[in-house]
Short mmCIF file of C-alpha atoms and ligand atoms in Angstrom, two decimals:
data_model
loop_
_atom_site.label_atom_id
_atom_site.label_comp_id
_atom_site.label_asym_id
_atom_site.label_seq_id
_atom_site.Cartn_x
_atom_site.Cartn_y
_atom_site.Cartn_z
CA UNK A 1 -1.74 -16.99 -6.88
CA UNK A 2 -5.43 -16.12 -6.44
CA UNK A 3 -5.28 -13.62 -3.94
CA UNK A 4 -2.24 -12.07 -5.67
CA UNK A 5 -4.53 -11.73 -8.37
CA UNK A 6 -7.63 -10.61 -6.67
CA UNK A 7 -5.51 -8.23 -4.94
CA UNK A 8 -3.45 -7.00 -8.34
CA UNK A 9 -0.77 -8.20 -7.25
CA UNK A 10 -0.03 -10.65 -10.21
CA UNK A 11 -1.13 -8.90 -13.51
CA UNK A 12 -3.75 -9.96 -15.28
CA UNK A 13 -2.65 -11.84 -18.72
CA UNK A 14 1.06 -12.84 -16.41
CA UNK A 15 2.61 -16.19 -17.65
CA UNK A 16 2.43 -18.58 -14.67
CA UNK A 17 5.55 -21.31 -14.69
CA UNK A 18 5.89 -24.45 -16.60
CA UNK A 19 3.80 -27.56 -14.67
CA UNK A 20 7.48 -29.28 -14.24
CA UNK A 21 9.28 -26.13 -13.23
CA UNK A 22 6.74 -25.19 -10.49
CA UNK A 23 7.00 -28.54 -9.01
CA UNK A 24 10.78 -28.65 -9.26
CA UNK A 25 11.00 -25.14 -7.20
CA UNK A 26 8.15 -25.88 -4.93
CA UNK A 27 9.78 -29.03 -4.18
CA UNK A 28 6.16 -30.86 -4.47
CA UNK A 29 4.55 -33.18 -7.19
CA UNK A 30 3.35 -32.60 -10.42
CA UNK A 31 0.38 -34.19 -9.71
CA UNK A 32 -0.19 -30.97 -7.01
CA UNK A 33 0.87 -28.58 -9.29
CA UNK A 34 -1.61 -29.65 -12.09
CA UNK A 35 -4.46 -29.84 -9.46
CA UNK A 36 -3.81 -26.21 -8.21
CA UNK A 37 -3.59 -25.23 -12.24
CA UNK A 38 -6.61 -27.08 -12.66
CA UNK A 39 -8.20 -25.41 -9.52
CA UNK A 40 -7.40 -22.33 -11.01
CA UNK A 41 -8.68 -22.59 -14.41
CA UNK A 42 -12.15 -23.99 -12.58
CA UNK A 43 -12.15 -20.69 -10.91
CA UNK A 44 -11.56 -18.50 -13.69
CA UNK A 45 -8.25 -17.65 -12.44
CA UNK A 46 -6.06 -19.15 -15.27
CA UNK A 47 -6.58 -20.06 -18.45
CA UNK A 48 -4.22 -21.69 -20.88
CA UNK A 49 -4.22 -23.24 -24.77
CA UNK A 50 -2.01 -25.71 -25.99
CA UNK A 51 1.15 -24.56 -26.90
CA UNK A 52 0.75 -21.66 -25.08
CA UNK A 53 0.97 -22.06 -21.82
CA UNK A 54 -0.89 -21.36 -19.09
CA UNK A 55 -1.77 -17.06 -17.92
CA UNK A 56 -3.50 -15.50 -15.01
CA UNK A 57 -7.14 -14.03 -15.76
CA UNK A 58 -9.90 -13.01 -13.54
CA UNK A 59 -13.87 -14.77 -13.42
CA UNK A 60 -15.99 -13.07 -14.91
CA UNK A 61 -18.04 -12.00 -12.06
CA UNK A 62 -15.26 -10.54 -10.65
CA UNK A 63 -13.49 -8.45 -13.45
CA UNK A 64 -14.24 -5.11 -13.18
CA UNK A 65 -13.43 -5.47 -8.96
CA UNK A 66 -10.56 -6.28 -9.45
CA UNK A 67 -7.60 -6.53 -11.70
CA UNK A 68 -4.37 -5.52 -12.45
CA UNK A 69 -4.46 -2.32 -10.97
CA UNK A 70 -5.58 -0.46 -8.26
CA UNK A 71 -8.42 0.86 -10.13
CA UNK A 72 -11.46 0.77 -10.66
CA UNK A 73 -12.48 3.29 -7.81
CA UNK A 74 -15.81 3.18 -6.13
CA UNK A 75 -18.96 1.99 -6.95
CA UNK A 76 -17.58 -1.32 -8.44
CA UNK A 77 -20.69 -3.16 -9.82
CA UNK A 78 -20.58 -5.88 -7.08
CA UNK A 79 -23.04 -5.44 -3.92
CA UNK A 80 -19.81 -5.85 -1.92
CA UNK A 81 -18.78 -3.23 0.62
CA UNK A 82 -16.12 -1.46 -0.15
CA UNK A 83 -13.62 -1.06 2.52
CA UNK A 84 -10.42 -1.14 0.06
CA UNK A 85 -10.38 2.52 -1.44
CA UNK A 86 -10.28 5.58 1.16
CA UNK A 87 -12.69 7.79 -1.23
CA UNK A 88 -15.49 9.62 1.53
CA UNK A 89 -18.55 10.81 -0.57
CA UNK A 90 -18.94 14.08 -2.00
CA UNK A 91 -20.92 16.34 -0.02
CA UNK A 92 -24.03 16.82 -2.03
CA UNK A 93 -25.56 19.73 -1.36
CA UNK A 94 -22.38 22.11 -1.10
CA UNK A 95 -21.09 20.98 -4.39
CA UNK A 96 -24.24 21.39 -6.40
CA UNK A 97 -23.29 24.72 -5.65
CA UNK A 98 -20.15 24.99 -6.47
CA UNK A 99 -21.72 23.55 -9.97
CA UNK A 100 -24.47 25.67 -9.94
CA UNK A 101 -21.59 28.90 -9.77
CA UNK A 102 -19.24 27.14 -12.01
CA UNK A 103 -22.11 26.77 -14.75
CA UNK A 104 -22.88 31.05 -14.21
CA UNK A 105 -19.47 31.35 -14.93
CA UNK A 106 -19.03 28.88 -18.29
CA UNK A 107 -20.52 31.38 -20.34
CA UNK A 108 -17.49 33.60 -20.43
CA UNK A 109 -15.66 30.98 -21.83
CA UNK A 110 -17.81 29.81 -24.69
CA UNK A 111 -16.07 32.07 -26.93
CA UNK A 112 -12.68 30.83 -26.55
CA UNK A 113 -11.13 27.46 -27.26
CA UNK A 114 -12.24 26.36 -24.04
CA UNK A 115 -7.91 24.56 -24.40
CA UNK A 116 -5.84 25.95 -21.48
CA UNK A 117 -2.25 23.10 -21.25
CA UNK A 118 -1.71 25.03 -17.47
CA UNK A 119 -4.99 25.16 -15.95
CA UNK A 120 -7.76 27.43 -16.27
CA UNK A 121 -5.99 30.85 -14.63
CA UNK A 122 -8.50 31.57 -12.09
CA UNK A 123 -8.00 28.54 -10.85
CA UNK A 124 -4.22 28.46 -11.30
CA UNK A 125 -4.58 31.74 -9.33
CA UNK A 126 -7.05 29.86 -6.86
CA UNK A 127 -4.52 26.82 -5.91
CA UNK A 128 -1.15 29.99 -5.80
CA UNK A 129 -3.12 31.37 -3.38
CA UNK A 130 -3.57 28.26 -0.69
CA UNK A 131 -0.16 27.66 -0.73
CA UNK A 132 1.26 31.52 -0.36
CA UNK A 133 -1.49 31.54 2.63
CA UNK A 134 0.02 28.40 3.81
CA UNK A 135 3.48 30.11 4.23
CA UNK A 136 4.64 29.17 0.84
CA UNK A 137 4.13 32.08 -1.61
CA UNK A 138 3.33 30.99 -4.63
CA UNK A 139 2.16 32.60 -8.55
CA UNK A 140 -0.32 31.35 -10.34
CA UNK A 141 2.71 30.37 -12.59
CA UNK A 142 4.25 28.27 -10.50
CA UNK A 143 0.90 25.90 -10.82
CA UNK A 144 -0.07 23.09 -13.17
CA UNK A 145 -3.35 21.79 -13.21
CA UNK A 146 -3.86 18.68 -13.91
CA UNK A 147 -6.35 15.34 -13.67
CA UNK A 148 -5.61 14.48 -10.44
CA UNK A 149 -2.76 14.14 -8.05
CA UNK A 150 -1.65 11.26 -9.55
CA UNK A 151 -1.64 12.45 -12.87
CA UNK A 152 0.63 15.25 -11.67
CA UNK A 153 3.15 12.23 -9.84
CA UNK A 154 3.58 10.10 -13.74
CA UNK A 155 4.04 13.59 -14.95
CA UNK A 156 7.02 14.18 -12.60
CA UNK A 157 8.36 10.33 -12.93
CA UNK A 158 7.78 10.81 -16.69
CA UNK A 159 9.76 13.98 -17.01
CA UNK A 160 12.24 13.32 -14.39
CA UNK A 161 12.95 9.43 -13.85
CA UNK A 162 14.34 6.90 -16.67
CA UNK A 163 14.31 3.26 -16.35
CA UNK A 164 16.72 1.44 -14.16
CA UNK A 165 16.73 5.21 -12.04
CA UNK A 166 16.09 4.85 -8.36
CA UNK A 167 12.94 6.46 -6.45
CA UNK A 168 12.99 6.56 -2.49
CA UNK A 169 9.82 6.00 -1.10
CA UNK A 170 8.25 5.93 2.54
CA UNK A 171 7.52 2.47 3.29
CA UNK A 172 4.77 1.72 3.51
CA UNK A 173 3.30 3.99 0.41
CA UNK A 174 0.58 4.67 -1.88
CA UNK A 175 0.10 1.73 -3.90
CA UNK A 176 -0.61 3.95 -7.53
CA UNK A 177 2.71 5.26 -6.41
CA UNK A 178 4.30 2.26 -6.44
CA UNK A 179 2.37 0.73 -9.76
CA UNK A 180 3.67 4.11 -11.08
CA UNK A 181 7.38 3.46 -10.26
CA UNK A 182 6.77 0.11 -11.25
CA UNK A 183 5.61 1.09 -14.88
CA UNK A 184 8.36 3.55 -15.15
CA UNK A 185 10.77 0.86 -14.69
CA UNK A 186 12.21 2.64 -11.62
CA UNK A 187 13.81 0.86 -8.33
CA UNK A 188 11.74 1.82 -5.18
CA UNK A 189 14.04 2.38 -2.06
CA UNK A 190 12.10 1.95 0.56
CA UNK A 191 12.95 3.24 4.01
CA UNK A 192 10.84 1.89 6.88
CA UNK A 193 8.27 4.60 8.62
CA UNK A 194 8.43 4.02 11.92
CA UNK A 195 5.52 4.24 14.71
CA UNK A 196 6.50 7.41 15.51
CA UNK A 197 7.41 8.73 11.57
CA UNK A 198 10.18 9.21 9.72
CA UNK A 199 13.35 7.89 10.63
CA UNK A 200 15.52 10.85 9.12
CA UNK A 201 18.94 9.03 9.86
CA UNK A 202 17.46 5.92 8.04
CA UNK A 203 16.39 8.41 5.20
CA UNK A 204 19.69 9.92 5.09
CA UNK A 205 21.54 7.18 5.01
CA UNK A 206 19.28 5.80 1.68
CA UNK A 207 20.27 8.90 0.33
CA UNK A 208 23.88 8.61 0.52
CA UNK A 209 23.64 4.96 0.23
CA UNK A 210 21.56 4.59 -3.13
CA UNK A 211 21.75 8.57 -4.65
CA UNK A 212 17.82 8.22 -5.67
CA UNK A 213 16.96 10.69 -8.78
CA UNK A 214 13.96 10.71 -6.78
CA UNK A 215 12.31 11.22 -3.21
CA UNK A 216 9.10 10.40 -3.14
CA UNK A 217 6.86 11.71 0.55
CA UNK A 218 3.76 12.17 1.81
CA UNK A 219 4.28 13.81 5.29
CA UNK A 220 0.71 15.28 5.46
CA UNK A 221 -1.53 12.58 7.46
CA UNK A 222 0.39 9.79 5.10
CA UNK A 223 -1.50 7.14 3.78
CA UNK A 224 -2.03 4.46 4.89
CA UNK A 225 -0.35 5.40 8.49
CA UNK A 226 -1.91 8.28 9.27
CA UNK A 227 1.14 10.21 10.01
CA UNK A 228 2.16 13.98 10.26
CA UNK A 229 5.83 14.63 10.16
CA UNK A 230 6.13 18.11 12.51
CA UNK A 231 8.36 20.78 12.12
CA UNK A 232 11.79 19.31 13.35
CA UNK A 233 10.79 16.31 11.24
CA UNK A 234 10.61 18.26 8.12
CA UNK A 235 13.52 20.71 8.62
CA UNK A 236 15.95 17.66 9.19
CA UNK A 237 14.04 15.41 6.01
CA UNK A 238 15.03 18.97 4.35
CA UNK A 239 18.57 19.16 5.72
CA UNK A 240 19.09 15.70 4.09
CA UNK A 241 17.16 16.00 0.64
CA UNK A 242 19.04 19.03 0.02
CA UNK A 243 22.51 17.97 1.19
CA UNK A 244 21.80 15.00 -1.72
CA UNK A 245 20.01 17.32 -4.35
CA UNK A 246 17.51 14.86 -4.71
CA UNK A 247 14.60 16.05 -6.68
CA UNK A 248 11.79 15.62 -3.98
CA UNK A 249 8.28 14.95 -4.97
CA UNK A 250 6.02 16.13 -1.52
CA UNK A 251 2.13 15.07 -1.93
CA UNK A 252 -0.03 16.37 -0.01
CA UNK A 253 -3.40 14.91 -1.26
CA UNK A 254 -4.35 14.55 2.67
CA UNK A 255 -3.33 17.98 4.52
CA UNK A 256 -6.55 19.40 4.26
CA UNK A 257 -8.08 16.78 6.55
CA UNK A 258 -6.25 17.13 9.87
CA UNK A 259 -9.13 15.84 12.41
CA UNK A 260 -7.23 16.99 15.43
CA UNK A 261 -3.65 18.75 14.55
CA UNK A 262 -2.12 21.67 13.61
CA UNK A 263 -0.62 21.05 10.05
CA UNK A 264 2.83 22.41 9.97
CA UNK A 265 4.22 24.31 6.61
CA UNK A 266 4.67 22.66 3.48
CA UNK A 267 7.94 20.57 3.28
CA UNK A 268 8.55 22.14 0.31
CA UNK A 269 9.14 25.52 2.74
CA UNK A 270 12.41 24.09 3.53
CA UNK A 271 13.38 22.70 0.43
CA UNK A 272 15.36 24.00 -2.51
CA UNK A 273 12.67 25.82 -5.28
CA UNK A 274 14.36 23.96 -8.35
CA UNK A 275 14.43 20.39 -7.33
CA UNK A 276 10.74 20.32 -5.11
CA UNK A 277 7.73 19.45 -6.55
CA UNK A 278 4.72 19.36 -4.69
CA UNK A 279 1.67 17.36 -5.50
CA UNK A 280 -2.28 17.80 -4.78
CA UNK A 281 -5.16 17.51 -5.43
CA UNK A 282 -9.20 18.04 -4.63
CA UNK A 283 -10.00 14.71 -4.34
CA UNK A 284 -10.34 14.12 -0.43
CA UNK A 285 -11.27 17.48 1.17
CA UNK A 286 -14.13 18.03 -1.89
CA UNK A 287 -14.66 15.23 -3.93
CA UNK A 288 -12.86 12.49 -6.33
CA UNK A 289 -14.63 12.76 -8.54
CA UNK A 290 -14.12 16.41 -9.39
CA UNK A 291 -10.67 14.76 -10.75
CA UNK A 292 -8.92 17.99 -10.36
CA UNK A 293 -4.80 18.33 -8.33
CA UNK A 294 -2.17 20.41 -9.60
CA UNK A 295 1.86 20.58 -9.55
CA UNK A 296 3.57 23.48 -7.77
CA UNK A 297 7.13 23.44 -8.79
CA UNK A 298 9.60 26.65 -10.16
CA UNK A 299 8.22 27.89 -13.47
CA UNK A 300 11.22 26.10 -15.22
CA UNK A 301 9.71 22.56 -13.86
CA UNK A 302 5.99 23.63 -14.17
CA UNK A 303 6.99 24.29 -18.12
CA UNK A 304 9.16 20.88 -18.44
CA UNK A 305 5.82 19.07 -16.95
CA UNK A 306 3.10 20.51 -19.10
CA UNK A 307 5.39 19.32 -22.05
CA UNK A 308 5.12 15.97 -20.77
CA UNK A 309 1.16 16.33 -19.56
CA UNK A 310 0.45 17.44 -23.80
CA UNK A 311 1.45 13.84 -25.02
CA UNK A 312 -1.19 12.61 -23.06
CA UNK A 313 -3.64 14.98 -22.19
CA UNK A 314 -4.01 18.89 -23.54
CA UNK A 315 -6.36 20.76 -20.86
CA UNK A 316 -8.66 19.28 -18.04
CA UNK A 317 -12.70 20.19 -18.76
CA UNK A 318 -13.60 23.82 -18.25
CA UNK A 319 -16.29 23.09 -16.02
CA UNK A 320 -14.89 20.75 -13.66
CA UNK A 321 -11.62 23.64 -13.71
CA UNK A 322 -14.95 26.51 -13.02
CA UNK A 323 -16.21 24.65 -10.55
CA UNK A 324 -12.66 23.69 -8.53
CA UNK A 325 -11.84 27.10 -7.72
CA UNK A 326 -15.52 28.00 -6.42
CA UNK A 327 -14.39 24.97 -4.29
CA UNK A 328 -11.81 25.79 -3.19
CA UNK A 329 -12.60 29.70 -2.81
CA UNK A 330 -15.21 27.94 -0.32
CA UNK A 331 -13.24 25.76 1.27
CA UNK A 332 -13.25 27.38 4.53
CA UNK A 333 -17.17 27.04 4.76
CA UNK A 334 -16.93 23.38 3.16
CA UNK A 335 -14.00 22.07 5.18
CA UNK A 336 -15.61 22.41 8.90
CA UNK A 337 -18.95 20.23 8.29
CA UNK A 338 -16.67 17.23 6.12
CA UNK A 339 -14.00 17.43 9.11
CA UNK A 340 -16.99 16.81 11.96
CA UNK A 341 -18.35 13.90 9.60
CA UNK A 342 -14.97 12.16 9.19
CA UNK A 343 -14.13 12.30 13.59
CA UNK A 344 -17.12 10.79 14.28
CA UNK A 345 -16.95 7.95 11.43
CA UNK A 346 -13.22 7.52 12.85
CA UNK A 347 -14.15 7.62 16.41
CA UNK A 348 -16.92 5.25 15.62
CA UNK A 349 -14.58 2.32 13.54
CA UNK A 350 -11.74 3.00 16.34
CA UNK A 351 -14.15 1.86 18.91
CA UNK A 352 -16.16 -0.79 17.40
CA UNK A 353 -12.85 -2.46 16.33
CA UNK A 354 -11.84 -2.25 19.94
CA UNK A 355 -14.73 -4.37 21.19
CA UNK A 356 -14.47 -6.70 17.70
CA UNK A 357 -11.12 -7.84 17.65
CA UNK A 358 -9.23 -5.81 20.90
CA UNK A 359 -6.17 -7.74 20.30
CA UNK A 360 -5.31 -5.54 16.72
CA UNK A 361 -3.50 -2.53 17.26
CA UNK A 362 -5.77 0.06 16.18
CA UNK A 363 -3.72 3.70 16.53
CA UNK A 364 -5.89 6.45 16.45
CA UNK A 365 -4.85 9.00 13.20
CA UNK A 366 -4.55 12.61 13.89
CA UNK A 367 -5.57 13.39 10.45
CA UNK A 368 -6.59 11.60 7.36
CA UNK A 369 -8.91 8.88 6.28
CA UNK A 370 -7.91 5.15 7.15
CA UNK A 371 -6.21 3.07 9.96
CA UNK A 372 -3.26 0.91 9.61
CA UNK A 373 -4.40 -1.69 11.99
CA UNK A 374 -2.21 -4.45 13.16
CA UNK A 375 -3.28 -7.73 13.45
CA UNK A 376 -0.38 -9.11 14.73
CA UNK A 377 -0.55 -12.03 12.81
CA UNK A 378 0.89 -12.27 9.12
CA UNK A 379 -2.71 -13.04 7.68
CA UNK A 380 -3.45 -10.05 5.92
CA UNK A 381 -4.06 -11.73 2.15
CA UNK A 382 -5.71 -15.33 3.72
CA UNK A 383 -8.26 -11.76 5.44
CA UNK A 384 -9.06 -10.42 2.00
CA UNK A 385 -10.26 -13.63 0.96
CA UNK A 386 -12.11 -14.29 3.76
CA UNK A 387 -13.57 -10.67 3.30
CA UNK A 388 -15.30 -12.10 0.02
CA UNK A 389 -17.39 -14.57 1.72
CA UNK A 390 -18.74 -11.30 4.33
CA UNK A 391 -19.14 -9.03 1.31
CA UNK A 392 -16.31 -7.08 1.64
CA UNK A 393 -13.97 -5.74 -0.55
CA UNK A 394 -10.21 -4.92 1.37
CA UNK A 395 -6.98 -3.58 0.67
CA UNK A 396 -4.41 -6.30 1.90
CA UNK A 397 -1.47 -5.06 3.99
CA UNK A 398 1.11 -5.97 1.37
CA UNK A 399 -0.45 -3.34 -1.43
CA UNK A 400 0.98 -0.61 0.34
CA UNK A 401 4.62 -1.90 0.18
CA UNK A 402 7.35 -3.72 -2.35
CA UNK A 403 8.70 -7.41 -1.81
CA UNK A 404 5.52 -8.61 0.12
CA UNK A 405 5.69 -6.90 3.41
CA UNK A 406 3.21 -6.01 5.64
CA UNK A 407 1.24 -9.09 5.80
CA UNK A 408 0.04 -8.00 9.37
CA UNK A 409 -1.55 -4.96 8.58
CA UNK A 410 -4.92 -3.98 7.31
CA UNK A 411 -5.97 -0.73 6.43
CA UNK A 412 -9.21 -0.12 7.01
CA UNK A 413 -11.55 3.30 5.67
CA UNK A 414 -13.31 5.56 7.69
CA UNK A 415 -15.20 6.77 5.27
CA UNK A 416 -18.52 5.38 5.47
CA UNK A 417 -21.26 6.27 7.40
CA UNK A 418 -21.22 5.74 11.23
CA UNK A 419 -23.90 2.66 11.17
CA UNK A 420 -22.13 1.37 7.86
CA UNK A 421 -18.85 1.56 9.48
CA UNK A 422 -19.86 -0.44 12.68
CA UNK A 423 -21.73 -3.32 10.74
CA UNK A 424 -18.18 -4.13 8.86
CA UNK A 425 -16.93 -3.68 11.60
CA UNK A 426 -17.73 -6.76 12.65
CA UNK A 427 -17.79 -8.46 9.57
CA UNK A 428 -13.97 -7.65 9.12
CA UNK A 429 -14.06 -9.59 12.67
CA UNK A 430 -16.00 -12.59 11.40
CA UNK A 431 -13.74 -12.72 8.42
CA UNK A 432 -10.29 -12.58 11.09
CA UNK A 433 -11.60 -15.47 12.54
CA UNK A 434 -12.42 -17.21 9.68
CA UNK A 435 -8.55 -15.95 8.21
CA UNK A 436 -6.84 -17.28 11.67
CA UNK A 437 -8.73 -20.95 10.85
CA UNK A 438 -7.38 -21.20 7.81
CA UNK A 439 -5.54 -23.98 6.61
CA UNK A 440 -2.22 -21.99 4.77
CA UNK A 441 -4.15 -22.49 1.35
CA UNK A 442 -7.76 -20.64 1.34
CA UNK A 443 -10.65 -22.30 -0.93
CA UNK A 444 -11.75 -20.01 -3.44
CA UNK A 445 -15.00 -18.48 -2.79
CA UNK A 446 -17.49 -20.69 -4.80
CA UNK A 447 -20.32 -19.38 -3.34
CA UNK A 448 -19.04 -15.88 -4.93
CA UNK A 449 -17.75 -16.42 -8.12
CA UNK A 450 -18.77 -20.17 -8.94
C1 PLP B 501 -1.13 9.61 -0.91
C2 PLP B 501 -2.15 9.79 -1.91
N1 PLP B 501 -1.39 10.48 -3.01
C3 PLP B 501 -2.78 10.48 -4.14
C4 PLP B 501 -3.92 9.98 -4.42
C5 PLP B 501 -4.60 10.20 -5.47
O1 PLP B 501 -5.37 11.25 -5.71
P1 PLP B 501 -6.08 12.10 -6.83
O2 PLP B 501 -7.34 11.69 -7.00
O3 PLP B 501 -6.23 13.02 -6.39
O4 PLP B 501 -5.44 11.24 -7.84
C6 PLP B 501 -4.63 9.74 -3.58
C7 PLP B 501 -5.94 8.75 -2.94
O5 PLP B 501 -5.71 8.09 -2.65
C8 PLP B 501 -3.19 9.28 -1.98
O6 PLP B 501 -4.09 8.55 -0.82
#
């Protein structure tokens, strides 16, 4: 339960079963359950009140570094090395220039209200131009600027999905997307990815058998597998999705991070305009802190998404939008250095893991930010717990799936500098040895949380 709380798979303030019921369900003695609940309370993972039962909590020292959701990203106030999130640092000098240029343009906007429900016109035009360049003709009216890709996905859910609707997902997939589905009370329909990528027959069968309201796919350097759908796969996926008239969300968050691959034309090129929303943003290719994303769809859908947005958030900050437009214009100059550095980091982490844990199977992705490691043993959650002892913050495989799948997997980002990654690989290997030597229930990391 401690692992599930730390990992965000068991929400905070979840009521735990009564001791008698749990003892019965697990076929253990009541004393064992009482002792386990006592241990959880002692280490800050549970609280009880007479008459109100027992519920999950976090120890004060862990609050802010883990919780019921995937957030917060980035520096978490602890001194653990964050290998749980996959977001590179900003290209500092280039971004400073981008913001300086944005500030120079700001005076033009000061006499206006500064509210732009659909987004700043120059940013919508810049985003539309990048789609057009990639072979998907797009007008600024087909673009809604959002506060990141994740917000774009949440808007689609709120505009399209009703509680109980099925949503087809790649399996594994991006954890915040799974959380957003849960929050929308949607039912995920996971379709396994194979080691080669999308099994189009399995997708077509799932579409036929479950008639999902929506499909959510990440065809470009998929998170967490790093897979890239090739052109024939895109065409075949599109045929199945079109035939079943499924509204499709194409998440292109990582599309710019091609390390050694040519990215085919956007999946949306093959799909009907009226039922396709392509989402993306500047987080991975420029900087997560910019918080600029977008949705691209037909104008009617964009209006629906904007109406959904207006209920929670009426406009993005003008300076950030000016900076994003500027960064998009400068992207041809900015990206090569980012990609060259990521290539070095990816190769360094792969080599270090091959040395440190040769028994793992680590596929080298042709783009994106992460390695989806097969540890060969179902120990991922224990590995995350052991990682704390070695100063690591890790993301367990099951975070990327539904129903506890992927216990053999660990996602490792190569977003840190090479020397940090080489050191991290050694620590991960030590944590792996500790995890595999553990009895079935690991002790709480007393040194960290006591
Ligand atoms: C597939 C995928 N979608 C969405 C996001 C969220 O992106 P943003 O920071 O633009 O909200 C991420 C970030 O890791 C991602 O990998």
